[in-house]
Short mmCIF file of C-alpha atoms in Angstrom, two decimals:
data_model
loop_
_atom_site.label_atom_id
_atom_site.label_comp_id
_atom_site.label_asym_id
_atom_site.label_seq_id
_atom_site.Cartn_x
_atom_site.Cartn_y
_atom_site.Cartn_z
CA UNK A 1 5.08 -16.37 20.61
CA UNK A 2 2.12 -16.11 19.65
CA UNK A 3 -0.38 -18.71 19.65
CA UNK A 4 -2.94 -18.89 16.41
CA UNK A 5 -6.37 -20.41 17.63
CA UNK A 6 -9.68 -21.05 15.92
CA UNK A 7 -13.03 -21.13 17.52
CA UNK A 8 -16.54 -22.63 15.60
CA UNK A 9 -19.69 -21.42 17.58
CA UNK A 10 -22.68 -22.61 15.68
CA UNK A 11 -25.44 -23.92 16.97
CA UNK A 12 -26.18 -28.16 16.73
CA UNK A 13 -22.57 -28.43 15.94
CA UNK A 14 -20.47 -30.16 18.86
CA UNK A 15 -17.12 -28.30 18.00
CA UNK A 16 -17.29 -25.53 20.05
CA UNK A 17 -14.10 -25.43 21.97
CA UNK A 18 -15.02 -24.41 25.58
CA UNK A 19 -11.85 -22.08 25.82
CA UNK A 20 -12.96 -19.92 22.97
CA UNK A 21 -15.79 -18.58 25.09
CA UNK A 22 -18.52 -18.06 22.41
CA UNK A 23 -15.83 -15.60 20.78
CA UNK A 24 -16.30 -12.41 22.31
CA UNK A 25 -13.66 -10.87 24.59
CA UNK A 26 -16.52 -9.32 26.88
CA UNK A 27 -20.04 -11.28 26.87
CA UNK A 28 -20.42 -14.97 25.64
CA UNK A 29 -23.05 -15.09 23.05
CA UNK A 30 -23.42 -18.75 23.36
CA UNK A 31 -24.14 -21.58 20.97
CA UNK A 32 -27.01 -21.24 17.90
CA UNK A 33 -27.44 -20.22 14.75
CA UNK A 34 -28.56 -22.87 11.92
CA UNK A 35 -26.93 -25.73 10.42
CA UNK A 36 -26.09 -23.26 7.12
CA UNK A 37 -23.67 -21.16 9.25
CA UNK A 38 -21.20 -24.20 9.95
CA UNK A 39 -19.45 -23.76 6.42
CA UNK A 40 -18.94 -20.22 7.71
CA UNK A 41 -17.68 -21.41 10.63
CA UNK A 42 -15.24 -23.76 9.34
CA UNK A 43 -13.83 -21.31 6.39
CA UNK A 44 -13.54 -18.86 9.71
CA UNK A 45 -11.56 -21.28 11.46
CA UNK A 46 -9.40 -22.13 8.43
CA UNK A 47 -7.82 -18.40 8.46
CA UNK A 48 -5.91 -18.99 11.78
CA UNK A 49 -3.60 -21.06 9.24
CA UNK A 50 -3.43 -18.01 6.73
CA UNK A 51 -0.22 -17.02 5.88
CA UNK A 52 0.11 -13.35 5.59
CA UNK A 53 2.06 -10.31 4.09
CA UNK A 54 3.59 -7.34 5.63
CA UNK A 55 5.01 -9.65 8.77
CA UNK A 56 1.61 -10.09 9.86
CA UNK A 57 0.13 -12.82 11.53
CA UNK A 58 -3.59 -14.36 12.38
CA UNK A 59 -3.69 -14.64 16.56
CA UNK A 60 -7.24 -16.07 16.27
CA UNK A 61 -10.22 -16.70 14.11
CA UNK A 62 -13.77 -17.25 15.36
CA UNK A 63 -17.31 -17.37 13.66
CA UNK A 64 -20.10 -15.97 15.66
CA UNK A 65 -23.10 -16.84 14.59
CA UNK A 66 -24.90 -15.30 17.92
CA UNK A 67 -25.08 -11.98 19.63
CA UNK A 68 -21.65 -10.72 21.17
CA UNK A 69 -20.03 -7.94 23.11
CA UNK A 70 -16.43 -6.84 21.52
CA UNK A 71 -14.46 -3.93 23.34
CA UNK A 72 -18.07 -2.74 24.43
CA UNK A 73 -19.41 -3.22 20.85
CA UNK A 74 -22.40 -4.99 20.77
CA UNK A 75 -22.49 -7.09 17.54
CA UNK A 76 -26.05 -8.89 16.54
CA UNK A 77 -25.20 -9.68 13.11
CA UNK A 78 -23.85 -12.75 12.18
CA UNK A 79 -19.28 -12.22 11.57
CA UNK A 80 -15.90 -14.07 11.23
CA UNK A 81 -14.04 -11.94 13.47
CA UNK A 82 -10.08 -11.91 12.96
CA UNK A 83 -7.63 -10.74 15.51
CA UNK A 84 -4.52 -10.45 13.89
CA UNK A 85 -0.86 -7.99 14.61
CA UNK A 86 1.88 -7.43 12.47
CA UNK A 87 5.74 -6.47 12.67
CA UNK A 88 6.45 -4.76 10.03
CA UNK A 89 10.04 -4.13 12.45
CA UNK A 90 11.58 -5.70 15.74
CA UNK A 91 10.29 -2.78 17.77
CA UNK A 92 6.45 -3.12 16.49
CA UNK A 93 3.75 -4.24 17.55
CA UNK A 94 0.67 -3.31 15.33
CA UNK A 95 -2.76 -5.25 16.23
CA UNK A 96 -5.99 -4.97 14.11
CA UNK A 97 -9.17 -6.49 13.45
CA UNK A 98 -10.67 -7.94 10.79
CA UNK A 99 -14.63 -8.70 10.66
CA UNK A 100 -15.96 -10.45 7.76
CA UNK A 101 -19.96 -10.90 6.81
CA UNK A 102 -21.43 -14.67 5.52
CA UNK A 103 -21.19 -14.63 2.03
CA UNK A 104 -24.63 -14.07 1.43
CA UNK A 105 -24.20 -10.90 3.38
CA UNK A 106 -20.93 -9.47 1.93
CA UNK A 107 -21.25 -6.59 -0.30
CA UNK A 108 -18.37 -7.69 -2.20
CA UNK A 109 -16.41 -4.84 -1.18
CA UNK A 110 -13.55 -3.78 1.57
CA UNK A 111 -13.49 -1.31 4.23
CA UNK A 112 -11.02 0.36 6.21
CA UNK A 113 -12.36 2.43 9.38
CA UNK A 114 -9.79 5.24 10.84
CA UNK A 115 -9.55 6.25 15.01
CA UNK A 116 -9.32 8.87 16.75
CA UNK A 117 -6.78 11.14 19.12
CA UNK A 118 -3.93 8.76 19.38
CA UNK A 119 -5.16 6.01 18.47
CA UNK A 120 -4.22 3.57 21.19
CA UNK A 121 -6.90 1.29 20.37
CA UNK A 122 -9.29 -0.51 17.61
CA UNK A 123 -12.60 1.07 16.61
CA UNK A 124 -15.04 -1.27 17.17
CA UNK A 125 -18.28 0.59 16.91
CA UNK A 126 -17.00 2.28 13.19
CA UNK A 127 -16.66 -1.49 12.28
CA UNK A 128 -19.85 -2.30 13.75
CA UNK A 129 -21.54 0.17 10.80
CA UNK A 130 -19.52 -1.07 8.29
CA UNK A 131 -20.36 -4.60 8.98
CA UNK A 132 -24.40 -4.10 8.85
CA UNK A 133 -23.88 -2.61 5.50
CA UNK A 134 -21.69 -5.87 4.15
CA UNK A 135 -18.38 -5.00 4.18
CA UNK A 136 -15.38 -6.84 5.12
CA UNK A 137 -14.18 -4.41 7.37
CA UNK A 138 -10.38 -3.57 9.45
CA UNK A 139 -9.62 -1.42 12.02
CA UNK A 140 -6.14 -1.30 13.63
CA UNK A 141 -4.75 -0.10 16.83
CA UNK A 142 -2.05 1.91 15.11
CA UNK A 143 0.56 -0.51 16.75
CA UNK A 144 0.24 0.72 20.83
CA UNK A 145 -2.01 0.05 23.04
CA UNK A 146 -3.20 3.36 25.32
CA UNK A 147 -2.44 3.03 28.87
CA UNK A 148 -5.47 3.73 31.00
CA UNK A 149 -3.45 5.14 34.07
CA UNK A 150 -1.93 8.19 32.38
CA UNK A 151 -3.78 11.68 32.96
CA UNK A 152 -4.47 12.14 29.59
CA UNK A 153 -6.52 9.15 28.37
CA UNK A 154 -6.84 8.00 24.89
CA UNK A 155 -4.32 11.36 23.84
CA UNK A 156 -1.72 9.74 25.81
CA UNK A 157 1.60 8.81 24.18
CA UNK A 158 4.44 7.38 26.69
CA UNK A 159 4.47 4.32 24.23
CA UNK A 160 6.49 6.58 21.79
CA UNK A 161 9.30 7.45 24.47
CA UNK A 162 12.47 5.44 23.40
CA UNK A 163 10.24 4.03 20.27
CA UNK A 164 10.64 5.56 17.07
CA UNK A 165 9.31 2.55 14.79
CA UNK A 166 6.23 3.19 16.85
CA UNK A 167 5.73 6.36 15.85
CA UNK A 168 6.44 5.70 12.05
CA UNK A 169 3.59 3.14 13.15
CA UNK A 170 1.72 5.25 14.30
CA UNK A 171 1.60 7.92 11.76
CA UNK A 172 0.91 6.16 8.83
CA UNK A 173 2.77 2.28 8.68
CA UNK A 174 -0.02 0.60 10.86
CA UNK A 175 -2.21 1.81 8.80
CA UNK A 176 -1.02 0.25 5.71
CA UNK A 177 0.48 -3.00 6.79
CA UNK A 178 -2.74 -4.20 8.63
CA UNK A 179 -4.96 -2.94 5.40
CA UNK A 180 -2.58 -5.34 3.26
CA UNK A 181 -3.13 -8.13 5.90
CA UNK A 182 -6.88 -7.81 5.92
CA UNK A 183 -7.50 -7.64 2.01
CA UNK A 184 -5.48 -10.84 1.99
CA UNK A 185 -7.79 -12.19 4.91
CA UNK A 186 -11.00 -11.35 2.92
CA UNK A 187 -9.85 -12.68 -0.44
CA UNK A 188 -9.12 -15.95 1.77
CA UNK A 189 -12.20 -16.21 3.33
CA UNK A 190 -14.56 -15.49 0.28
CA UNK A 191 -12.44 -16.74 -2.41
CA UNK A 192 -12.36 -13.46 -4.51
CA UNK A 193 -10.51 -10.39 -4.04
CA UNK A 194 -13.17 -7.46 -2.73
CA UNK A 195 -14.34 -5.72 -5.82
CA UNK A 196 -14.17 -2.39 -4.56
CA UNK A 197 -12.01 -0.61 -1.10
CA UNK A 198 -12.68 2.18 0.74
CA UNK A 199 -11.30 3.71 3.93
CA UNK A 200 -13.80 5.70 6.39
CA UNK A 201 -12.25 8.20 9.14
CA UNK A 202 -12.13 11.25 10.93
CA UNK A 203 -9.96 13.33 13.30
CA UNK A 204 -7.18 10.97 13.44
CA UNK A 205 -8.86 8.83 10.89
CA UNK A 206 -9.06 11.65 8.69
CA UNK A 207 -5.32 12.00 8.95
CA UNK A 208 -4.46 8.50 8.37
CA UNK A 209 -6.96 8.55 5.23
CA UNK A 210 -4.81 11.41 3.50
CA UNK A 211 -1.88 9.49 4.34
CA UNK A 212 -3.37 6.76 2.72
CA UNK A 213 -4.12 8.63 0.01
CA UNK A 214 -0.95 10.45 -0.66
CA UNK A 215 1.88 7.77 0.27
CA UNK A 216 -0.37 4.52 -0.64
CA UNK A 217 -2.16 5.56 -3.43
CA UNK A 218 -3.18 1.86 -4.26
CA UNK A 219 -4.77 0.77 -1.01
CA UNK A 220 -8.18 2.33 -1.71
CA UNK A 221 -10.40 3.01 -4.54
CA UNK A 222 -12.20 5.70 -2.44
CA UNK A 223 -11.88 7.64 0.76
CA UNK A 224 -13.73 9.91 3.29
CA UNK A 225 -11.95 11.87 5.16
CA UNK A 226 -13.53 13.88 7.85
CA UNK A 227 -12.07 16.94 10.10
CA UNK A 228 -8.32 15.67 9.14
CA UNK A 229 -5.62 16.21 11.26
CA UNK A 230 -3.19 16.37 8.15
CA UNK A 231 -0.61 18.88 9.51
CA UNK A 232 -0.39 16.61 13.02
CA UNK A 233 2.87 18.14 13.97
CA UNK A 234 1.46 21.76 13.71
CA UNK A 235 -1.32 20.78 15.22
CA UNK A 236 0.36 19.80 18.52
CA UNK A 237 1.86 23.06 18.91
CA UNK A 238 -2.12 24.88 17.97
CA UNK A 239 -3.15 22.33 21.13
CA UNK A 240 -0.19 24.15 23.30
CA UNK A 241 -0.87 27.66 22.14
CA UNK A 242 -4.40 27.66 22.74
CA UNK A 243 -3.72 26.14 26.18
CA UNK A 244 -0.87 28.55 27.09
CA UNK A 245 -3.25 31.03 28.66
CA UNK A 246 -4.43 28.22 31.41
CA UNK A 247 -0.93 27.16 31.53
CA UNK A 248 0.86 30.20 32.46
CA UNK A 249 -2.42 31.44 34.78
CA UNK A 250 -4.48 28.67 35.73
CA UNK A 251 -8.60 29.62 35.59
CA UNK A 252 -7.66 32.31 32.99
CA UNK A 253 -10.32 30.46 30.40
CA UNK A 254 -13.29 29.16 32.21
CA UNK A 255 -16.42 27.09 30.82
CA UNK A 256 -19.27 29.37 31.93
CA UNK A 257 -17.29 32.44 30.14
CA UNK A 258 -17.34 30.03 27.08
CA UNK A 259 -21.09 30.07 27.02
CA UNK A 260 -21.19 33.80 27.97
CA UNK A 261 -18.41 34.00 24.80
CA UNK A 262 -20.61 31.99 22.25
CA UNK A 263 -23.90 33.62 22.91
CA UNK A 264 -22.25 36.39 22.33
CA UNK A 265 -21.28 35.56 18.77
CA UNK A 266 -24.18 33.84 17.89
CA UNK A 267 -26.23 36.64 18.55
CA UNK A 268 -23.98 39.06 16.37
CA UNK A 269 -23.60 36.50 13.65
CA UNK A 270 -26.47 34.25 13.10
CA UNK A 271 -28.32 36.17 10.87
CA UNK A 272 -25.63 37.20 8.32
CA UNK A 273 -26.44 34.19 5.87
CA UNK A 274 -30.40 35.47 6.09
CA UNK A 275 -31.48 32.94 8.46
CA UNK A 276 -31.76 33.18 12.53
CA UNK A 277 -31.24 29.26 13.19
CA UNK A 278 -28.75 29.30 16.05
CA UNK A 279 -25.86 28.45 13.33
CA UNK A 280 -23.01 30.54 11.87
CA UNK A 281 -22.99 29.66 8.44
CA UNK A 282 -19.69 30.61 7.24
CA UNK A 283 -17.56 31.85 10.38
CA UNK A 284 -14.73 33.42 8.05
CA UNK A 285 -17.58 36.66 7.66
CA UNK A 286 -17.66 36.97 11.48
CA UNK A 287 -16.07 39.42 12.84
CA UNK A 288 -16.94 39.76 16.30
CA UNK A 289 -14.78 41.52 18.66
CA UNK A 290 -14.42 39.91 22.22
CA UNK A 291 -13.41 43.17 23.27
CA UNK A 292 -17.18 44.17 23.63
CA UNK A 293 -17.31 41.95 26.66
CA UNK A 294 -14.91 43.36 28.21
CA UNK A 295 -15.71 44.31 31.89
CA UNK A 296 -15.79 47.94 32.80
CA UNK A 297 -14.93 46.93 36.34
CA UNK A 298 -14.07 43.99 38.29
CA UNK A 299 -14.85 40.72 36.62
CA UNK A 300 -18.44 39.30 36.71
CA UNK A 301 -20.19 36.50 34.98
CA UNK A 302 -21.87 38.58 32.27
CA UNK A 303 -18.65 39.97 31.31
CA UNK A 304 -14.84 38.82 30.05
CA UNK A 305 -11.54 39.86 32.04
CA UNK A 306 -8.74 41.63 30.05
CA UNK A 307 -7.17 38.28 30.38
CA UNK A 308 -9.92 36.32 28.86
CA UNK A 309 -10.54 38.35 26.00
CA UNK A 310 -6.45 38.31 25.29
CA UNK A 311 -7.07 34.49 25.69
CA UNK A 312 -10.45 34.28 22.62
CA UNK A 313 -8.17 36.52 20.41
CA UNK A 314 -5.05 34.10 20.33
CA UNK A 315 -7.47 31.27 19.71
CA UNK A 316 -9.45 33.07 17.19
CA UNK A 317 -5.62 34.27 15.57
CA UNK A 318 -4.00 30.79 15.72
CA UNK A 319 -0.48 29.78 16.67
CA UNK A 320 2.04 32.16 15.04
CA UNK A 321 5.90 33.11 15.82
CA UNK A 322 6.34 36.61 17.09
CA UNK A 323 7.16 37.81 13.75
CA UNK A 324 3.49 37.20 12.63
CA UNK A 325 4.60 33.90 10.96
CA UNK A 326 1.42 31.58 10.93
CA UNK A 327 2.34 27.82 12.47
CA UNK A 328 -0.95 26.59 12.55
CA UNK A 329 -4.68 28.82 11.69
CA UNK A 330 -6.97 30.23 13.86
CA UNK A 331 -10.29 28.82 15.20
CA UNK A 332 -13.68 29.63 14.38
CA UNK A 333 -16.00 31.98 16.19
CA UNK A 334 -19.08 29.74 17.01
CA UNK A 335 -16.91 26.84 17.98
CA UNK A 336 -16.15 28.15 21.75
CA UNK A 337 -18.28 25.69 23.73
CA UNK A 338 -16.17 23.24 22.17
CA UNK A 339 -12.87 25.05 24.13
CA UNK A 340 -14.20 23.78 27.47
CA UNK A 341 -12.15 20.67 29.01
CA UNK A 342 -9.58 21.29 25.93
CA UNK A 343 -8.47 24.68 26.96
CA UNK A 344 -10.11 25.49 30.01
CA UNK A 345 -8.25 23.04 32.59
CA UNK A 346 -5.43 23.17 34.47
CA UNK A 347 -4.25 19.89 32.13
CA UNK A 348 -5.21 20.52 28.53
CA UNK A 349 -6.83 17.93 26.69
CA UNK A 350 -5.58 16.53 23.46
CA UNK A 351 -2.54 15.02 21.91
CA UNK A 352 -0.73 18.63 22.15
CA UNK A 353 0.22 17.86 25.77
CA UNK A 354 2.45 14.29 25.50
CA UNK A 355 3.43 14.63 21.65
CA UNK A 356 6.56 17.15 22.44
CA UNK A 357 7.43 15.44 25.48
CA UNK A 358 7.33 11.80 23.94
CA UNK A 359 6.84 11.44 20.73
CA UNK A 360 9.63 15.02 19.45
CA UNK A 361 12.15 15.71 22.76
CA UNK A 362 12.32 12.44 23.88
CA UNK A 363 11.92 14.07 27.41
CA UNK A 364 9.42 12.88 29.87
CA UNK A 365 10.26 16.39 32.17
CA UNK A 366 9.54 18.31 29.32
CA UNK A 367 7.44 21.49 30.67
CA UNK A 368 4.74 22.34 28.09
CA UNK A 369 4.43 25.76 29.86
CA UNK A 370 7.65 26.99 28.83
CA UNK A 371 7.33 26.18 25.19
CA UNK A 372 8.66 28.56 23.08
CA UNK A 373 7.04 29.16 19.95
CA UNK A 374 9.62 31.27 17.94
CA UNK A 375 12.43 28.29 18.46
CA UNK A 376 10.65 25.31 19.50
CA UNK A 377 8.28 24.25 16.14
CA UNK A 378 11.49 24.60 14.13
CA UNK A 379 13.63 22.29 16.71
CA UNK A 380 10.66 20.06 16.90
CA UNK A 381 9.75 19.72 13.01
CA UNK A 382 13.30 18.71 11.95
CA UNK A 383 13.95 16.04 14.95
CA UNK A 384 14.74 13.24 13.35
CA UNK A 385 12.67 10.13 13.82
CA UNK A 386 14.11 6.42 11.99
CA UNK A 387 16.07 9.09 9.68
CA UNK A 388 13.17 11.22 8.94
CA UNK A 389 12.57 14.39 10.43
CA UNK A 390 8.78 14.65 12.44
CA UNK A 391 7.06 16.96 10.21
CA UNK A 392 7.87 14.62 7.29
CA UNK A 393 6.97 11.53 9.31
CA UNK A 394 3.92 12.92 10.56
CA UNK A 395 2.06 15.72 8.07
CA UNK A 396 -0.10 14.37 5.11
CA UNK A 397 1.31 16.09 1.89
CA UNK A 398 -1.22 17.35 -1.22
CA UNK A 399 0.50 15.56 -3.66
CA UNK A 400 -2.48 13.10 -4.58
CA UNK A 401 -1.33 12.83 -8.10
CA UNK A 402 -1.05 9.10 -8.22
CA UNK A 403 -4.25 8.51 -6.18
CA UNK A 404 -6.19 10.79 -9.34
CA UNK A 405 -4.16 8.71 -11.56
CA UNK A 406 -5.46 5.39 -10.77
CA UNK A 407 -9.32 6.68 -10.58
CA UNK A 408 -8.96 7.16 -6.83
CA UNK A 409 -12.07 9.46 -5.69
CA UNK A 410 -11.63 11.40 -2.19
CA UNK A 411 -14.72 12.87 -0.16
CA UNK A 412 -13.61 15.80 2.68
CA UNK A 413 -15.83 17.28 5.23
CA UNK A 414 -14.98 19.41 8.28
CA UNK A 415 -17.59 20.87 10.34
CA UNK A 416 -17.14 24.99 10.85
CA UNK A 417 -17.65 25.05 14.58
CA UNK A 418 -14.97 22.51 15.24
CA UNK A 419 -13.02 23.22 18.50
CA UNK A 420 -10.09 20.96 17.83
CA UNK A 421 -9.21 20.91 14.54
CA UNK A 422 -9.72 24.46 12.77
CA UNK A 423 -11.76 24.06 9.74
CA UNK A 424 -9.47 26.26 7.63
CA UNK A 425 -7.05 23.83 7.65
CA UNK A 426 -9.36 21.60 5.31
CA UNK A 427 -9.58 24.75 3.56
CA UNK A 428 -5.88 24.91 3.10
CA UNK A 429 -5.12 21.46 2.04
CA UNK A 430 -7.87 21.55 -0.23
CA UNK A 431 -6.19 24.44 -1.75
CA UNK A 432 -2.79 23.42 -1.63
CA UNK A 433 -4.39 20.26 -3.73
CA UNK A 434 -5.46 22.25 -6.51
CA UNK A 435 -2.88 23.89 -7.03
CA UNK A 436 -1.35 21.05 -7.42
CA UNK A 437 -3.35 18.95 -9.51
CA UNK A 438 -4.14 22.06 -11.63
CA UNK A 439 -7.22 23.87 -10.29
CA UNK A 440 -10.58 23.45 -11.99
CA UNK A 441 -9.54 19.57 -12.55
CA UNK A 442 -9.81 18.60 -8.82
CA UNK A 443 -12.98 18.39 -8.50
CA UNK A 444 -12.69 15.26 -11.19
CA UNK A 445 -11.86 13.29 -8.13
CA UNK A 446 -12.09 15.94 -5.19
CA UNK A 447 -15.18 17.20 -3.30
CA UNK A 448 -15.13 19.32 0.03
CA UNK A 449 -18.17 19.44 2.14
CA UNK A 450 -17.99 22.20 4.79
CA UNK A 451 -20.42 21.76 7.65
CA UNK A 452 -22.22 24.59 9.08
CA UNK A 453 -22.42 24.70 13.18
CA UNK A 454 -20.85 21.29 13.23
CA UNK A 455 -18.14 20.51 15.83
CA UNK A 456 -15.26 18.07 16.06
CA UNK A 457 -16.63 15.10 13.81
CA UNK A 458 -20.08 15.86 14.82
CA UNK A 459 -22.12 17.53 17.40
CA UNK A 460 -22.83 21.21 17.41
CA UNK A 461 -26.11 22.95 17.03
CA UNK A 462 -25.84 21.89 12.95
CA UNK A 463 -27.24 19.25 10.81
CA UNK A 464 -24.71 16.74 11.79
CA UNK A 465 -25.96 13.65 10.45
CA UNK A 466 -24.48 11.88 7.30
CA UNK A 467 -22.95 8.59 8.03
CA UNK A 468 -19.17 8.25 8.08
CA UNK A 469 -17.63 8.93 11.45
CA UNK A 470 -20.51 12.08 12.05
CA UNK A 471 -23.09 9.94 12.74
CA UNK A 472 -26.29 7.60 11.59
CA UNK A 473 -27.26 8.61 8.66
CA UNK A 474 -30.91 9.65 8.36
CA UNK A 475 -31.92 7.44 5.41
CA UNK A 476 -29.66 4.93 3.44
CA UNK A 477 -28.96 6.48 0.24
CA UNK A 478 -26.28 8.77 -1.66
CA UNK A 479 -27.67 11.60 -0.21
CA UNK A 480 -28.03 11.42 3.17
CA UNK A 481 -25.12 9.09 3.38
CA UNK A 482 -21.14 10.54 2.74
CA UNK A 483 -20.50 6.43 2.57
CA UNK A 484 -22.62 5.35 -0.13
CA UNK A 485 -22.23 8.55 -1.75
CA UNK A 486 -18.23 7.62 -2.33
CA UNK A 487 -19.87 4.08 -3.33
CA UNK A 488 -22.03 5.45 -5.76
CA UNK A 489 -18.73 7.90 -7.48
CA UNK A 490 -16.29 5.26 -7.47
CA UNK A 491 -18.37 1.66 -8.52
CA UNK A 492 -21.08 3.91 -10.62
CA UNK A 493 -19.51 7.31 -11.68
CA UNK A 494 -21.94 9.34 -10.61
CA UNK A 495 -19.83 12.20 -8.78
CA UNK A 496 -21.97 13.83 -5.34
CA UNK A 497 -23.53 17.16 -5.31
CA UNK A 498 -25.44 18.25 -2.59
CA UNK A 499 -25.53 16.15 0.37
CA UNK A 500 -28.69 15.99 2.91
CA UNK A 501 -27.65 16.52 6.31
CA UNK A 502 -29.95 16.13 9.77
CA UNK A 503 -29.93 17.08 13.06
CA UNK A 504 -31.40 14.46 15.72
CA UNK A 505 -32.56 15.34 19.24
CA UNK A 506 -34.14 13.42 21.15
CA UNK A 507 -34.09 10.42 19.04
CA UNK A 508 -35.81 12.25 15.75
CA UNK A 509 -34.81 14.24 13.04
CA UNK A 510 -35.76 17.97 13.59
CA UNK A 511 -33.80 19.87 10.86
CA UNK A 512 -32.51 18.81 7.83
CA UNK A 513 -30.00 20.80 5.16
CA UNK A 514 -28.24 20.65 2.18
CA UNK A 515 -24.61 20.37 2.51
CA UNK A 516 -23.42 22.14 -0.85
CA UNK A 517 -19.73 21.27 -2.36
CA UNK A 518 -16.91 24.03 -1.73
CA UNK A 519 -17.21 26.38 -2.37
CA UNK A 520 -21.29 26.71 -2.91
CA UNK A 521 -23.22 27.75 -0.06
CA UNK A 522 -26.77 27.01 1.27
CA UNK A 523 -29.12 29.67 0.39
CA UNK A 524 -32.74 29.67 2.11
CA UNK A 525 -35.08 30.58 -0.82
CA UNK A 526 -37.30 32.81 1.39
CA UNK A 527 -40.36 31.17 1.94
CA UNK A 528 -40.63 27.45 3.77
CA UNK A 529 -39.72 25.92 6.94
CA UNK A 530 -35.65 26.58 7.91
CA UNK A 531 -35.87 23.26 9.09
CA UNK A 532 -36.74 21.79 5.90
CA UNK A 533 -33.86 21.16 3.07
CA UNK A 534 -36.31 21.68 0.67
CA UNK A 535 -36.04 25.23 1.83
CA UNK A 536 -32.82 26.21 0.67
CA UNK A 537 -30.88 25.69 -2.57
CA UNK A 538 -26.92 25.69 -2.93
CA UNK A 539 -25.36 28.59 -4.41
CA UNK A 540 -22.06 30.39 -5.28
CA UNK A 541 -21.26 33.00 -1.97
#
């Protein structure tokens, strides 16, 4: 049985319930704030008794007028924190939180934020970004809590063993039911519905972004989907494919050799775009052959063994059957530094390690090292989960007709150096949407940005900071912040064009570069600093 609680944390108001601990699960921020906060606190407390749709209930509603720490995130602005749960099935236990800024700070909009990996926690850091920008914001744990004792960390999926409804919750349902309930709470708190609703996520959050657009087109007016794991089931095969050399022959790929390989790739392909800047702008044009580095004799630090050359080519080529049939596209030259930890350890990182054992084959003893790439992918994709195939449960579709018809707008982005989800998968999705929506008309509701030198959601030698899930935007305007670009598109009808990305080192910006809507690319004008966006312009390739 869940107990509903409400707490008032307001200065000079003797209503603080000592048992509430100031509203933080980690740190008691104390009681302060002007008397004007009392009204906000009372409205917040009243939400503890709110009746919610989608089998949802409020567990606690706490107004925090002073800084608090929530799950490691320090929140320094006042807000109403709602902890809630949803049980759409008897086997479901979906946790979510809603953070509501004071009425005077609210921008009139709602934002859902996504998570990453196998998503067993609430993304409080992403919630804080939205809260500071004035959004009523929601995040969910997608129906389960990560078991920290498991060796696979946030990617563990032991929760799926014997729980088919939790699999459905994780794949798409939790995001939807949490969104509907959170919007209801937002309307109750402010006495009006949000004017616009946006969803922002990368990786698993990007996957859920496209699930929302395709399955629940009425949930959000605009969506930012970064590095989306939209073919989740296929991606899991790719993670095993990339890890197989080390699974079968420990030490086949080492971190030191990945640095050697990456340096050689950059040296060979960096200047192809006309600028030597440490970034491979479009790795599809890079044909570097790792065999150039193969040792002529014994293994040495400055060369690759034949086995290491084969492992690199395997990752570049992508998961496939022995017939050559592609299961998931290959990874890009230039992403090698990110392979460390994912594909170089005795136990690979990523969600693929647990996916087939717990989510698909329901066999904790399944040996991933024996995975048969000719037969096991089809067996996995066609396995039934609550009457649906694994592929249909986990993979988003390119059918965005309903989202487009209701005026929805979608911005996708993907780093060319993504080591975890190949950027070719986003190009594939974009092209499938174009085919489904009639080619050129796609541009009226979907923009894709390919980010040179950017790793998985962030990081890498490129200009990674564009807001959203990539890092703090360099400026609070639509050209530097992808979320503000989306807002301007939805609310004002001004479609985004060129964005400006920023690279930050030691807390300071040291490079800016235009990011062009696909298929355009940034071209150097021939003069000016290569670290200044003004020295480049967008052009067709």
